[in-house]
Amino acid sequence: MTESPGSDDLAETSTSEGPWYAGVTRYQWLVLTIASAGWVFDVFEGQLFAVYKTPAMADILQVAETDPLVDQFSNYALAAFMIGGAFGGLVFGMLADRIGRRRSMIYSILVYSFFTGMHYFATSAWVIVGLRFFVAMGVGGEWAIAAALVSEVFPKRARAIAGGIFHASSVLGAVLASLCGMFLALSNWRIAFLIGLVPALLILWIRSSLKESERWEESQAATDSTDKKPGMMSALPALLGDRRWAGRAFLGLSLASIGMGTYWGVYAWGPELATDVQKREAATLSGLELQTHVHDVIAEYVPPSDNKLMVFLVAADEIALNAGLDDQGEPLNSEESVSDRVLEKRDVARHQIALLGETQKLESSSNGTPNQQLTVKYREILESGIARRLYSRNSNFAYLIMNFTGGLLGLLAFAPLASIAGRRPAFAFYHLGALIMAPATFYFASSLNQTIILLSVMAFFVVGMHAGYAIYFPELFPTRLRATGASFCFNVGRLVAASILIGRVYLRESFTATYGASLGLRYAVATLALLFAVGLVLLIFAPETNKQELPE
């Protein structure tokens, strides 16, 4: 007998006292695996840019990584990604309600894989901005389709846990992107984006193994029998034209806006907090501790096999090569025409090269014993930007740990809590925890190890609540509008989150002008954390869907 995609209601009745997975069929596990794999690569494509955006933009703009243009175009690309996610999510959501979950999932994966790979051929910063828009179209679409499919295929008693596992798989995507950044040099950003073509192989698996949702087919059959078959674009008016579904749609949109706005406005600043803490911690060092720290900084530029007695000169050669200079600070290609910004980048490199040469002489003359002159040079090295490579690696490690510990545990814990206590209490617990931990983390972090611990606890709440979106949003809408409704909540929320990011910029500038860069970052994030209190108020009006059948 062939297993049916969604025909396990009888099995559910007979196993109602067993564990949540009792009666779940092999096919249902297959659906969850495919949906999760698509979501893993969704997140991988998005986080890949977070890891490589600075070197990519600096390289393509031919400027130093600290140049304001890098941050400016990175923000343009992030805005394009959010807009593309909202637009693509709606388009693919309506497409999934019109032509089915299976075919539309194939199209969405093909879109985000293809356009990520196309970053390899980017010739300008504006091309990257445009590509981020199209990548996000596929990413936004795949989430809504997969979330709807999982909710429709799994029986009621297993639906929340399956949805939680589906969304929790996102951590693997973030980890893959972080590992890519750790093992593939940041200067190889084009190769990293070319790896983004790999998820296209999922299409072969989907075509050979995935069946269409029975709930969707039954809904289509009922619609066909009325001789009033709606077009794809009718789903959104149907969603927003009915007061019952429209109210739920805007409630879900508001919750998702808070979740994504705080993800990018609070959580995504975790690595920057780690960098800031490292700088503040380094400023307190002296003597042998300062010397050891500076040698750790220099080691990032020195291959393991090189002469350890001349590490500052080896590092200077590496910096010169990266700037297109020889060991005397002269251009490798004297006939090359370069922009003013490249000239500025080379001036910075020349200063760093000279500083490293002077430090090498002082260390040699003092036999490596720290003295007042060396202490001055060590501090100049830390302030010159040379330490950025070490701080960046440590910050990427912190981001990896906060994702793979607190973030993953928070995502996995949401579903059991939502199944036992209900969807609303689960959301309330996570919003309250985030409201407390986000300000506490950014206020009290004072060492790298302490920062990693605090960020991981914060990640449990800030990231963990996102698992609730995959569980809750599909439960709010009928089958004919499920993908469209879930996509409206989650993906249009990106647009509202984009406005929160704009507010973040102004908040940080305002606080920085008053308190300085370090405290400006911390106060801005603490202020944005108040959005979690708004989420607690919204939950008063949210319908409870725990242990209820999906609406039809």
Coordinates of C-alpha atoms in Angstrom, one line a residue:
M1 CA 0.0 0.0 0.0
T2 CA 1.3 3.5 -0.9
E3 CA 1.8 5.9 1.9
S4 CA -0.4 9.0 1.4
P5 CA 1.1 12.5 2.1
G6 CA -1.5 13.5 4.5
S7 CA -3.7 10.6 5.4
D8 CA -2.6 9.9 8.9
D9 CA -5.5 11.2 10.9
L10 CA -6.6 7.7 11.8
A11 CA -3.1 6.9 12.9
E12 CA -3.1 10.0 15.0
T13 CA -6.3 8.9 16.8
S14 CA -4.8 5.5 17.6
T15 CA -1.6 7.0 18.9
S16 CA -2.9 10.0 20.8
E17 CA -1.4 8.9 24.0
G18 CA 2.1 8.1 22.6
P19 CA 5.0 10.5 21.8
W20 CA 4.4 13.2 19.3
Y21 CA 6.2 11.3 16.5
A22 CA 4.1 8.1 17.0
G23 CA 2.3 7.4 13.7
V24 CA 4.4 9.8 11.7
T25 CA 5.1 8.1 8.4
R26 CA 8.3 7.8 6.4
Y27 CA 6.9 10.1 3.8
Q28 CA 6.1 12.8 6.3
W29 CA 9.7 12.6 7.6
L30 CA 10.8 13.0 4.0
V31 CA 8.7 16.1 3.6
L32 CA 10.2 17.6 6.7
T33 CA 13.7 16.7 5.6
I34 CA 13.2 18.3 2.1
A35 CA 11.5 21.4 3.6
S36 CA 14.3 21.8 6.1
A37 CA 17.0 21.3 3.5
G38 CA 15.5 24.1 1.4
W39 CA 15.3 26.4 4.5
V40 CA 18.9 25.5 5.5
F41 CA 20.2 26.7 2.1
D42 CA 17.8 29.7 2.2
V43 CA 19.6 30.9 5.3
F44 CA 23.0 29.9 4.0
E45 CA 22.5 32.2 1.0
G46 CA 21.4 35.1 3.2
Q47 CA 24.1 34.7 5.8
L48 CA 26.8 34.2 3.2
F49 CA 26.4 37.8 2.3
A50 CA 26.6 38.8 6.0
V51 CA 30.0 37.1 6.2
Y52 CA 31.5 38.3 2.9
K53 CA 29.8 41.7 2.3
T54 CA 32.6 43.8 3.6
P55 CA 35.5 42.3 1.6
A56 CA 33.2 41.9 -1.5
M57 CA 32.1 45.5 -1.5
A58 CA 35.6 46.8 -0.7
D59 CA 37.0 44.7 -3.5
I60 CA 34.5 45.7 -6.1
L61 CA 34.6 49.3 -5.1
Q62 CA 38.4 49.2 -4.9
V63 CA 38.4 50.9 -1.5
A64 CA 39.6 50.1 2.0
E65 CA 37.2 48.0 4.1
T66 CA 36.8 50.9 6.5
D67 CA 35.7 53.2 3.7
P68 CA 32.1 54.6 4.3
L69 CA 31.1 53.4 0.8
V70 CA 31.4 49.8 1.9
D71 CA 28.9 50.3 4.7
Q72 CA 26.7 52.4 2.4
F73 CA 26.4 49.8 -0.3
S74 CA 26.1 47.0 2.2
N75 CA 23.0 48.7 3.6
Y76 CA 21.6 49.2 0.1
A77 CA 22.1 45.5 -0.5
L78 CA 20.4 44.6 2.8
A79 CA 17.5 46.9 2.0
A80 CA 17.2 45.2 -1.5
F81 CA 17.2 41.8 0.2
M82 CA 14.3 42.8 2.5
I83 CA 12.3 44.3 -0.3
G84 CA 13.0 41.3 -2.6
G85 CA 12.0 38.9 0.2
A86 CA 8.7 40.7 0.7
F87 CA 7.9 40.8 -3.0
G88 CA 9.1 37.3 -3.8
G89 CA 7.4 35.9 -0.7
L90 CA 4.1 37.2 -1.8
V91 CA 4.5 36.1 -5.5
F92 CA 5.6 32.6 -4.6
G93 CA 3.0 32.4 -1.8
M94 CA 0.2 33.2 -4.2
L95 CA 1.8 30.9 -6.8
A96 CA 1.9 28.0 -4.3
D97 CA -1.8 28.5 -3.5
R98 CA -2.5 28.5 -7.3
I99 CA -0.3 25.8 -8.8
G100 CA 0.7 23.8 -5.8
R101 CA 3.4 23.5 -3.2
R102 CA 5.7 21.2 -5.1
R103 CA 6.2 23.1 -8.3
S104 CA 6.4 26.5 -6.6
M105 CA 9.1 25.2 -4.2
I106 CA 11.2 24.1 -7.2
Y107 CA 10.9 27.5 -8.8
S108 CA 11.8 29.3 -5.6
I109 CA 15.0 27.2 -4.9
L110 CA 16.0 27.6 -8.5
V111 CA 15.7 31.4 -8.2
Y112 CA 17.8 31.8 -5.0
S113 CA 20.5 29.3 -6.1
F114 CA 20.9 30.8 -9.6
F115 CA 21.2 34.5 -8.5
T116 CA 23.5 33.7 -5.6
G117 CA 25.9 32.0 -8.0
M118 CA 25.7 35.0 -10.3
H119 CA 27.5 37.1 -7.6
Y120 CA 30.6 35.4 -9.0
F121 CA 30.3 37.5 -12.1
A122 CA 29.4 40.8 -10.4
T123 CA 31.2 43.8 -12.0
S124 CA 29.9 46.7 -9.7
A125 CA 28.4 47.3 -6.3
W126 CA 25.0 48.1 -7.9
V127 CA 25.0 44.6 -9.6
I128 CA 25.4 43.0 -6.2
V129 CA 22.6 45.1 -4.8
G130 CA 20.3 44.0 -7.7
L131 CA 21.3 40.3 -7.2
R132 CA 20.4 40.5 -3.5
F133 CA 16.9 41.5 -4.5
F134 CA 16.5 38.4 -6.7
V135 CA 18.1 36.0 -4.2
A136 CA 15.7 37.3 -1.6
M137 CA 12.7 36.6 -3.9
G138 CA 13.5 32.9 -3.9
V139 CA 14.4 32.8 -0.2
G140 CA 11.2 34.5 0.9
G141 CA 9.1 32.2 -1.3
E142 CA 10.7 29.0 -0.2
W143 CA 10.0 29.6 3.5
A144 CA 6.3 30.3 3.0
I145 CA 5.8 27.3 0.7
A146 CA 7.8 24.9 3.0
A147 CA 6.0 26.1 6.2
A148 CA 2.6 25.6 4.6
L149 CA 3.5 22.1 3.3
V150 CA 4.8 20.9 6.6
S151 CA 1.7 22.1 8.4
E152 CA -0.6 20.4 5.9
V153 CA 1.2 17.1 5.7
F154 CA 1.8 16.5 9.4
P155 CA -1.1 15.4 11.8
K156 CA -2.4 17.9 14.3
R157 CA -0.5 16.4 17.3
A158 CA 2.8 16.5 15.5
R159 CA 2.4 19.8 13.6
A160 CA 4.0 22.1 16.1
I161 CA 7.1 20.0 16.7
A162 CA 7.5 19.4 13.0
G163 CA 7.2 23.2 12.3
G164 CA 9.7 23.9 15.1
I165 CA 12.2 21.4 13.7
F166 CA 11.7 22.9 10.2
H167 CA 12.5 26.4 11.4
A168 CA 15.3 25.3 13.7
S169 CA 17.2 23.9 10.8
S170 CA 18.0 27.5 9.9
V171 CA 20.8 27.4 12.4
L172 CA 22.6 24.9 10.1
G173 CA 22.5 27.4 7.3
A174 CA 24.1 30.1 9.5
V175 CA 26.7 27.7 10.7
L176 CA 27.6 26.6 7.1
A177 CA 28.0 30.3 6.2
S178 CA 30.2 30.9 9.2
L179 CA 32.3 27.9 8.5
C180 CA 32.7 29.1 4.9
G181 CA 34.0 32.4 6.2
M182 CA 36.4 30.6 8.5
F183 CA 37.9 28.2 6.0
L184 CA 37.5 30.1 2.7
A185 CA 39.5 33.3 2.8
L186 CA 37.4 36.5 2.7
S187 CA 39.3 37.6 -0.4
N188 CA 37.8 34.6 -2.2
W189 CA 34.2 35.9 -1.9
R190 CA 33.4 35.2 -5.5
I191 CA 34.1 31.5 -5.0
A192 CA 32.0 31.5 -1.8
F193 CA 29.0 32.8 -3.7
L194 CA 29.6 30.3 -6.5
I195 CA 29.1 27.6 -3.9
G196 CA 25.5 29.0 -3.6
L197 CA 24.6 27.1 -6.8
V198 CA 24.8 23.8 -4.8
P199 CA 21.2 24.0 -3.5
A200 CA 19.9 23.7 -7.0
L201 CA 20.6 20.0 -6.7
L202 CA 17.6 19.8 -4.3
I203 CA 15.4 20.2 -7.3
L204 CA 16.3 16.7 -8.4
W205 CA 15.3 15.3 -5.0
I206 CA 12.0 17.2 -5.0
R207 CA 11.0 16.2 -8.5
S208 CA 11.7 12.5 -7.7
S209 CA 10.4 12.2 -4.2
L210 CA 7.9 15.0 -3.2
K211 CA 4.2 14.6 -3.8
E212 CA 1.7 17.4 -3.8
S213 CA -0.1 18.3 -0.6
E214 CA -3.4 16.4 -0.4
R215 CA -5.0 19.3 1.5
W216 CA -4.1 21.6 -1.4
E217 CA -5.4 19.2 -4.0
E218 CA -8.7 18.8 -2.1
S219 CA -9.0 22.5 -1.8
Q220 CA -8.4 22.9 -5.6
A221 CA -10.9 20.2 -6.4
A222 CA -13.6 22.0 -4.3
T223 CA -12.8 25.2 -6.1
D224 CA -12.8 23.6 -9.5
S225 CA -16.2 22.1 -8.8
T226 CA -17.7 25.6 -8.5
D227 CA -16.6 26.6 -12.0
K228 CA -15.1 29.8 -10.4
K229 CA -11.4 29.0 -10.5
P230 CA -9.6 32.1 -9.2
G231 CA -6.4 33.5 -10.8
M232 CA -3.1 33.6 -8.9
M233 CA -3.4 37.3 -8.1
S234 CA -6.8 36.9 -6.5
A235 CA -5.3 35.3 -3.3
L236 CA -4.1 38.5 -1.8
P237 CA -7.4 40.4 -2.2
A238 CA -9.2 37.3 -0.8
L239 CA -6.9 37.4 2.2
L240 CA -7.2 41.1 2.9
G241 CA -10.8 41.4 1.9
D242 CA -12.1 39.0 4.6
R243 CA -12.1 40.7 8.0
R244 CA -11.4 37.4 9.8
W245 CA -8.3 36.6 7.7
A246 CA -7.2 40.2 7.3
G247 CA -7.1 40.7 11.1
R248 CA -5.0 37.6 11.5
A249 CA -2.7 38.6 8.6
F250 CA -1.9 42.0 10.1
L251 CA -1.4 40.5 13.6
G252 CA 1.0 38.0 12.2
L253 CA 2.7 40.8 10.1
S254 CA 3.2 42.8 13.3
L255 CA 4.7 39.9 15.2
A256 CA 7.0 39.0 12.3
S257 CA 8.1 42.7 11.9
I258 CA 9.2 42.8 15.6
G259 CA 11.0 39.5 15.2
M260 CA 12.9 40.4 12.1
G261 CA 13.4 44.0 13.0
T262 CA 15.0 43.0 16.3
Y263 CA 16.9 40.2 14.5
W264 CA 18.7 42.6 12.3
G265 CA 18.6 45.5 14.7
V266 CA 19.7 43.6 17.8
Y267 CA 20.9 40.1 17.2
A268 CA 22.9 40.8 14.0
W269 CA 25.0 43.3 15.9
G270 CA 26.3 40.5 18.1
P271 CA 29.6 40.3 16.1
E272 CA 30.0 44.0 16.3
L273 CA 29.6 43.9 20.1
A274 CA 32.2 41.1 20.2
T275 CA 34.6 43.4 18.2
D276 CA 33.9 46.4 20.4
V277 CA 34.6 44.3 23.5
Q278 CA 37.9 43.0 22.1
K279 CA 39.0 46.6 21.4
R280 CA 38.0 47.8 24.9
E281 CA 39.6 44.8 26.5
A282 CA 42.9 45.3 24.5
A283 CA 43.0 49.0 25.6
T284 CA 43.4 47.8 29.2
L285 CA 46.4 45.5 28.5
S286 CA 50.0 46.4 29.3
G287 CA 53.4 44.7 29.5
L288 CA 53.6 41.1 28.4
E289 CA 49.9 40.8 28.1
L290 CA 49.8 43.6 25.5
Q291 CA 52.8 42.1 23.7
T292 CA 51.2 38.7 23.5
H293 CA 48.0 40.2 22.2
V294 CA 49.8 42.2 19.5
H295 CA 51.6 39.0 18.4
D296 CA 48.3 37.3 18.2
V297 CA 47.1 40.1 15.9
I298 CA 50.2 39.8 13.7
A299 CA 49.9 36.0 13.5
E300 CA 46.8 36.5 11.4
Y301 CA 49.1 37.7 8.6
V302 CA 51.9 35.2 9.0
P303 CA 51.9 31.7 7.5
P304 CA 52.8 29.0 10.1
S305 CA 56.0 28.1 8.2
D306 CA 57.4 31.7 8.1
N307 CA 60.3 33.1 10.2
K308 CA 58.9 33.8 13.7
L309 CA 61.7 36.2 14.5
M310 CA 60.6 38.6 11.8
V311 CA 56.8 38.4 12.0
F312 CA 56.2 42.1 11.8
L313 CA 58.1 42.3 8.4
V314 CA 56.2 39.3 7.1
A315 CA 52.9 40.9 8.1
A316 CA 54.0 44.1 6.4
D317 CA 54.7 42.2 3.2
E318 CA 51.2 40.7 3.3
I319 CA 49.6 44.1 3.8
A320 CA 51.6 45.5 1.0
L321 CA 50.6 42.7 -1.4
N322 CA 46.9 43.1 -0.5
A323 CA 47.2 46.9 -1.3
G324 CA 49.0 46.3 -4.6
L325 CA 52.4 47.5 -3.3
D326 CA 55.9 46.1 -3.1
D327 CA 58.0 45.8 0.0
Q328 CA 59.1 49.4 -0.4
G329 CA 55.5 50.7 -0.6
E330 CA 55.6 51.4 -4.3
P331 CA 52.8 50.2 -6.7
L332 CA 53.5 46.8 -8.2
N333 CA 52.2 48.2 -11.5
S334 CA 53.4 51.7 -11.9
E335 CA 51.4 52.2 -15.1
E336 CA 48.1 51.2 -13.6
S337 CA 45.4 53.8 -13.4
V338 CA 43.7 53.8 -10.0
S339 CA 41.0 55.8 -8.3
D340 CA 41.5 58.3 -5.5
R341 CA 40.0 55.7 -3.1
V342 CA 42.6 53.1 -4.0
L343 CA 45.3 55.8 -3.4
E344 CA 43.8 56.4 0.0
K345 CA 43.8 52.6 0.7
R346 CA 47.5 52.5 -0.3
D347 CA 48.3 55.4 2.0
V348 CA 46.8 53.6 4.9
A349 CA 48.8 50.4 4.0
R350 CA 52.0 52.5 3.8
H351 CA 51.4 53.8 7.3
Q352 CA 50.8 50.3 8.5
I353 CA 53.9 48.9 6.8
A354 CA 56.1 51.7 8.2
L355 CA 54.7 51.1 11.7
L356 CA 55.4 47.3 11.5
G357 CA 58.9 48.0 10.3
E358 CA 59.6 50.3 13.2
T359 CA 58.1 47.8 15.7
Q360 CA 60.3 45.0 14.3
K361 CA 63.4 47.1 14.9
L362 CA 62.4 48.0 18.4
E363 CA 61.7 44.4 19.3
S364 CA 65.0 43.3 17.8
S365 CA 67.0 45.9 19.7
S366 CA 65.2 45.1 23.0
N367 CA 65.4 41.3 22.5
G368 CA 61.7 41.2 22.7
T369 CA 61.4 42.7 26.2
P370 CA 58.5 45.2 26.4
N371 CA 59.5 48.8 27.1
Q372 CA 57.9 52.2 26.9
Q373 CA 58.7 52.7 23.2
L374 CA 57.4 49.2 22.3
T375 CA 54.2 49.8 24.3
V376 CA 53.5 53.0 22.2
K377 CA 54.0 51.1 19.0
Y378 CA 51.9 48.2 20.1
R379 CA 49.0 50.6 20.9
E380 CA 49.5 52.3 17.5
I381 CA 49.2 48.9 15.8
L382 CA 46.0 48.1 17.6
E383 CA 44.6 51.5 16.6
S384 CA 45.8 51.3 12.9
G385 CA 43.3 48.7 11.7
I386 CA 45.8 45.9 11.6
A387 CA 44.0 44.1 14.4
R388 CA 40.8 43.9 12.3
R389 CA 41.6 40.5 10.9
L390 CA 41.9 38.9 14.4
Y391 CA 38.9 40.7 15.8
S392 CA 36.8 39.7 12.7
R393 CA 37.8 36.0 13.1
N394 CA 36.9 36.0 16.8
S395 CA 33.6 37.8 16.1
N396 CA 32.7 35.2 13.5
F397 CA 33.5 32.5 16.0
A398 CA 31.2 34.3 18.6
Y399 CA 28.5 34.4 15.9
L400 CA 28.9 30.7 15.2
I401 CA 28.7 29.8 18.9
M402 CA 25.6 32.0 19.6
N403 CA 23.8 30.4 16.6
F404 CA 24.7 26.9 17.4
T405 CA 24.1 27.0 21.1
G406 CA 21.5 29.5 22.3
G407 CA 19.9 30.0 18.9
L408 CA 19.5 26.3 18.1
L409 CA 18.3 25.5 21.6
G410 CA 15.8 28.4 21.5
L411 CA 14.4 27.2 18.2
L412 CA 14.1 23.6 19.3
A413 CA 12.5 24.5 22.6
F414 CA 9.7 26.7 21.2
A415 CA 7.7 23.8 19.7
P416 CA 7.4 21.6 22.9
L417 CA 6.6 24.7 24.9
A418 CA 3.9 25.8 22.4
S419 CA 2.4 22.3 22.4
I420 CA 2.2 22.1 26.2
A421 CA 1.4 25.7 27.2
G422 CA 0.0 27.0 23.9
R423 CA 1.2 29.3 21.1
R424 CA 0.5 32.6 22.9
P425 CA 2.2 31.7 26.2
A426 CA 5.2 30.4 24.3
F427 CA 5.5 33.7 22.4
A428 CA 5.1 35.7 25.6
F429 CA 7.9 33.7 27.3
Y430 CA 10.3 34.4 24.5
H431 CA 9.4 38.1 24.1
L432 CA 9.8 38.6 27.8
G433 CA 13.2 36.8 27.9
A434 CA 14.4 38.9 24.9
L435 CA 13.2 42.1 26.6
I436 CA 15.4 41.3 29.6
M437 CA 18.5 39.7 27.9
A438 CA 19.1 42.0 24.9
P439 CA 19.8 45.2 27.0
A440 CA 21.6 43.1 29.7
T441 CA 23.9 41.6 27.0
F442 CA 24.8 44.9 25.4
Y443 CA 25.1 46.8 28.7
F444 CA 27.2 44.3 30.7
A445 CA 29.5 42.5 28.2
S446 CA 33.1 43.3 29.1
S447 CA 35.2 40.4 27.9
L448 CA 35.1 38.2 24.8
N449 CA 34.3 35.0 26.8
Q450 CA 31.6 36.8 28.8
T451 CA 30.2 38.3 25.6
I452 CA 29.9 34.9 23.9
I453 CA 28.0 33.5 26.9
L454 CA 25.6 36.5 27.1
L455 CA 25.0 36.5 23.3
S456 CA 24.2 32.8 23.4
V457 CA 21.6 33.3 26.2
M458 CA 20.2 36.3 24.3
A459 CA 20.0 34.2 21.1
F460 CA 17.9 31.6 22.8
F461 CA 15.0 34.2 23.1
V462 CA 15.6 36.5 20.1
V463 CA 16.2 33.7 17.6
G464 CA 14.1 31.1 19.3
M465 CA 10.8 33.0 18.8
H466 CA 11.2 32.7 15.0
A467 CA 10.4 29.0 15.2
G468 CA 6.9 30.1 16.3
Y469 CA 6.3 31.8 13.0
A470 CA 6.6 28.6 11.0
I471 CA 4.2 26.9 13.5
Y472 CA 1.7 29.7 14.1
F473 CA 1.3 31.5 10.8
P474 CA 0.1 28.6 8.7
E475 CA -2.4 27.7 11.4
L476 CA -4.1 31.1 11.0
F477 CA -5.3 30.6 7.5
P478 CA -7.4 28.2 5.4
T479 CA -5.7 25.9 2.8
R480 CA -6.6 28.1 -0.2
L481 CA -4.9 31.1 1.4
R482 CA -2.3 29.3 3.7
A483 CA 0.9 30.0 1.7
T484 CA -0.2 33.5 0.8
G485 CA -1.2 34.3 4.4
A486 CA 2.0 32.9 6.0
S487 CA 4.1 34.7 3.4
F488 CA 2.2 38.0 4.0
C489 CA 3.0 37.7 7.7
F490 CA 6.6 36.7 7.4
N491 CA 7.8 38.3 4.2
V492 CA 5.9 41.6 4.2
G493 CA 7.2 41.9 7.7
R494 CA 10.6 42.4 6.1
L495 CA 9.5 45.7 4.8
V496 CA 8.5 46.9 8.2
A497 CA 11.7 45.6 9.6
A498 CA 13.6 47.6 7.0
S499 CA 12.1 50.8 8.5
I500 CA 13.2 49.6 11.9
L501 CA 16.7 49.3 10.5
I502 CA 16.5 53.0 9.3
G503 CA 15.5 53.9 12.8
R504 CA 18.5 51.9 14.1
V505 CA 20.9 54.0 12.0
Y506 CA 19.5 57.3 13.4
L507 CA 19.4 55.9 17.0
R508 CA 23.0 54.9 16.8
E509 CA 24.2 58.2 15.3
S510 CA 22.3 60.1 18.0
F511 CA 23.7 58.0 20.9
T512 CA 27.2 58.0 19.3
A513 CA 27.2 61.7 19.1
T514 CA 26.4 61.9 22.8
Y515 CA 28.2 58.9 24.3
G516 CA 30.8 57.8 21.8
A517 CA 30.9 54.8 19.3
S518 CA 31.0 52.0 21.9
L519 CA 28.2 53.2 24.2
G520 CA 26.3 54.5 21.2
L521 CA 26.0 50.9 19.9
R522 CA 25.0 49.6 23.3
Y523 CA 22.3 52.2 24.0
A524 CA 20.9 52.0 20.5
V525 CA 20.4 48.2 20.8
A526 CA 18.9 48.6 24.3
T527 CA 16.4 51.1 22.9
L528 CA 15.4 48.8 20.0
A529 CA 14.8 46.0 22.5
L530 CA 11.7 47.8 23.7
L531 CA 10.0 46.4 20.6
F532 CA 9.7 43.1 22.5
A533 CA 7.4 44.9 24.9
V534 CA 5.2 45.9 21.9
G535 CA 5.1 42.2 21.0
L536 CA 3.8 41.3 24.5
V537 CA 0.9 43.7 24.0
L538 CA 0.1 42.3 20.6
L539 CA -0.2 38.8 22.0
I540 CA -3.2 39.9 24.0
F541 CA -5.2 40.0 20.8
A542 CA -3.7 36.9 19.2
P543 CA -5.9 33.8 18.7
E544 CA -4.8 30.6 20.3
T545 CA -4.4 27.7 17.7
N546 CA -3.0 25.0 19.9
K547 CA -4.7 21.6 19.5
Q548 CA -7.1 23.0 16.9
E549 CA -7.7 21.8 13.4
L550 CA -6.4 23.9 10.5
P551 CA -9.1 26.3 9.3
E552 CA -10.8 25.5 6.0

